[in-house]
């Protein structure tokens, strides 16, 4: 059951249908007002998950929403056991046997997760992105397409790494920060901040005025 029915959910639908052992049984999205069946799929508001879990013991969920804040709000709202959230790895992705992938996370086409790295719960490693050895990505992180996270980088909860950004080794990225598309990060990034450019510089921090 895919939670959310936007662009990211389409990507997950395609991923799921490549696996003959899985099928999409429906969507939960708050654009629906009640739980029903449409075109051979179950659909309903997000709150329907509690009812579905009672009736379908083998049901698994995946959140098909790219926004980190929204994914966290949904998890907190539903209070569904973590083991009910399935993790998805595209067949073309390369994931080291020593890497660990949390509940509800997705590893998308042609991406790489190398030795010793830890991917938290409900985290997205997007198309053609690279997570090198011994990195730690906490819960609700999103690594956008073509981004490169080099070795021993730590990314705290909810951080968003923009498309084609590069983070050099041993960097610490603070919680809920944003790395701009194409940025080159060569120093630690504070929590709740935005950095852009080459090399990346602080653009904004929560509670501050815009700075150049």
XYZ file of C-alpha atoms in Angstrom:
212
model
C 0.000 0.000 0.000
C 1.541 3.272 -1.143
C 0.916 6.307 1.048
C 0.688 9.413 -1.135
C -0.260 9.631 -4.797
C 2.045 12.178 -6.406
C 5.217 12.042 -8.485
C 7.363 10.047 -6.046
C 4.614 7.448 -5.663
C 4.767 6.805 -9.426
C 8.456 5.949 -9.089
C 7.706 3.543 -6.244
C 4.861 1.950 -8.193
C 7.255 1.157 -11.033
C 9.826 -0.213 -8.585
C 7.298 -2.480 -6.865
C 5.976 -3.864 -10.126
C 9.493 -5.021 -11.118
C 9.292 -7.546 -8.279
C 7.032 -10.504 -9.020
C 6.666 -11.237 -5.300
C 5.000 -7.869 -4.602
C 2.022 -5.951 -5.900
C 0.459 -2.574 -5.252
C -2.932 -3.105 -3.637
C -3.848 0.544 -3.336
C -3.105 4.135 -2.328
C -3.755 6.158 0.797
C -3.995 9.881 0.239
C -6.038 12.571 1.946
C -7.594 13.569 -1.369
C -9.876 10.578 -0.705
C -12.618 11.092 1.861
C -13.421 7.460 2.623
C -11.991 3.994 2.114
C -13.253 2.260 -1.015
C -12.196 0.298 -4.063
C -11.516 1.887 -7.461
C -10.246 0.139 -10.605
C -9.126 -2.959 -8.662
C -7.224 -0.874 -6.100
C -8.101 0.085 -2.536
C -8.017 3.844 -1.938
C -8.728 6.005 1.062
C -7.448 8.728 3.389
C -4.134 8.191 5.181
C -5.963 7.466 8.436
C -7.349 4.294 6.830
C -4.033 2.564 7.549
C -5.136 1.667 11.068
C -8.228 -0.118 9.780
C -6.348 -1.838 6.943
C -3.723 -3.236 9.316
C -6.482 -4.935 11.309
C -7.963 -6.718 8.279
C -4.862 -7.493 6.182
C -2.172 -9.066 8.329
C 0.420 -9.273 5.543
C 0.000 -5.697 4.283
C 3.123 -3.529 4.011
C 3.336 0.240 3.581
C 5.714 2.598 1.814
C 5.442 6.393 1.875
C 5.557 7.745 -1.677
C 6.174 11.383 -0.720
C 9.476 13.170 -1.321
C 9.036 15.888 1.318
C 10.948 14.891 4.464
C 8.712 16.829 6.860
C 5.552 15.257 5.439
C 6.958 11.725 5.681
C 7.769 12.272 9.342
C 4.324 13.725 10.090
C 2.653 10.713 8.480
C 4.734 8.242 10.484
C 3.978 10.081 13.723
C 0.278 10.312 12.901
C -0.237 6.673 11.958
C 1.624 4.995 14.808
C 1.925 1.882 12.617
C 4.616 -0.584 13.807
C 7.907 0.046 11.978
C 8.013 -3.520 10.697
C 4.885 -2.756 8.659
C 6.927 -0.360 6.514
C 8.795 -2.139 3.732
C 12.124 -0.988 2.324
C 12.569 -1.073 -1.453
C 15.805 -1.517 -3.395
C 15.748 -1.217 -7.192
C 17.385 -4.184 -8.993
C 19.881 -1.849 -10.691
C 21.087 -0.333 -7.390
C 24.345 -1.559 -5.817
C 24.062 -2.034 -2.062
C 26.955 -3.482 -0.068
C 26.155 -6.599 1.998
C 27.604 -4.744 4.996
C 25.333 -1.721 4.576
C 22.212 -1.460 6.733
C 18.898 -0.165 5.420
C 16.145 0.955 7.808
C 12.375 0.482 7.607
C 10.459 2.312 4.889
C 13.535 3.510 2.996
C 14.014 3.382 -0.774
C 17.166 2.891 -2.852
C 16.339 3.978 -6.394
C 17.751 3.043 -9.845
C 21.538 3.004 -10.422
C 22.299 4.365 -6.947
C 25.123 3.001 -4.770
C 25.318 2.400 -1.025
C 28.821 1.253 -0.152
C 30.407 -0.780 2.641
C 29.595 -0.019 6.240
C 27.029 2.694 5.542
C 23.829 2.970 7.567
C 20.600 4.252 6.043
C 17.917 5.230 8.555
C 14.150 4.781 8.436
C 12.035 6.453 5.714
C 15.097 7.773 3.890
C 15.359 8.225 0.105
C 18.539 7.482 -1.834
C 17.437 8.768 -5.202
C 18.359 7.865 -8.785
C 22.105 7.628 -9.548
C 23.114 9.014 -6.167
C 26.163 7.642 -4.329
C 26.528 7.012 -0.611
C 30.124 5.976 -0.033
C 31.626 3.808 2.712
C 30.868 4.270 6.419
C 28.322 7.045 6.011
C 25.434 7.492 8.434
C 22.143 8.816 7.083
C 19.562 9.242 9.811
C 15.765 9.006 9.460
C 13.782 11.043 6.876
C 16.857 12.099 4.861
C 16.545 12.637 1.082
C 19.600 12.329 -1.169
C 18.504 13.724 -4.547
C 19.454 12.367 -7.997
C 23.167 12.347 -8.925
C 24.274 13.582 -5.494
C 27.551 12.194 -4.124
C 28.029 11.615 -0.409
C 31.676 10.600 0.015
C 33.113 8.477 2.831
C 32.360 8.797 6.547
C 29.820 11.592 6.173
C 27.097 11.890 8.816
C 23.739 13.342 7.778
C 21.278 14.018 10.590
C 17.496 13.581 10.532
C 15.481 15.256 7.815
C 18.355 16.811 5.856
C 17.865 17.228 2.102
C 20.821 16.884 -0.253
C 20.087 18.620 -3.576
C 20.528 17.122 -7.018
C 24.180 16.740 -8.136
C 25.520 18.094 -4.822
C 28.848 16.726 -3.551
C 29.852 16.306 0.087
C 33.554 15.661 0.781
C 34.662 13.051 3.381
C 34.175 13.399 7.144
C 31.557 16.175 6.925
C 28.667 16.510 9.380
C 25.325 17.717 8.002
C 22.949 19.029 10.664
C 19.311 18.013 11.096
C 16.710 19.450 8.695
C 19.316 21.384 6.730
C 19.205 21.818 2.957
C 22.096 21.462 0.534
C 21.457 23.319 -2.728
C 21.535 21.595 -6.102
C 25.082 21.328 -7.450
C 26.658 22.562 -4.210
C 30.110 21.392 -3.113
C 30.140 20.967 0.664
C 33.637 21.192 2.193
C 32.752 22.115 5.799
C 30.164 21.095 8.389
C 26.623 22.382 7.940
C 24.615 23.624 10.984
C 21.144 22.346 11.795
C 18.139 24.024 10.123
C 20.293 25.871 7.603
C 20.584 26.173 3.814
C 23.900 26.175 1.979
C 24.480 26.776 -1.734
C 27.307 27.222 -4.218
C 30.862 26.008 -4.901
C 32.177 25.862 -2.289
C 28.902 25.788 -0.364
C 28.226 28.830 1.803
C 25.530 29.540 4.347
C 22.525 31.141 2.677
C 19.941 30.972 5.427
C 19.498 29.617 8.928
C 16.120 29.131 10.592
C 15.201 32.278 12.490
C 17.734 34.430 10.635
C 17.261 36.934 7.864
C 18.488 35.959 4.409
C 22.263 36.325 4.197
C 24.589 36.272 1.186
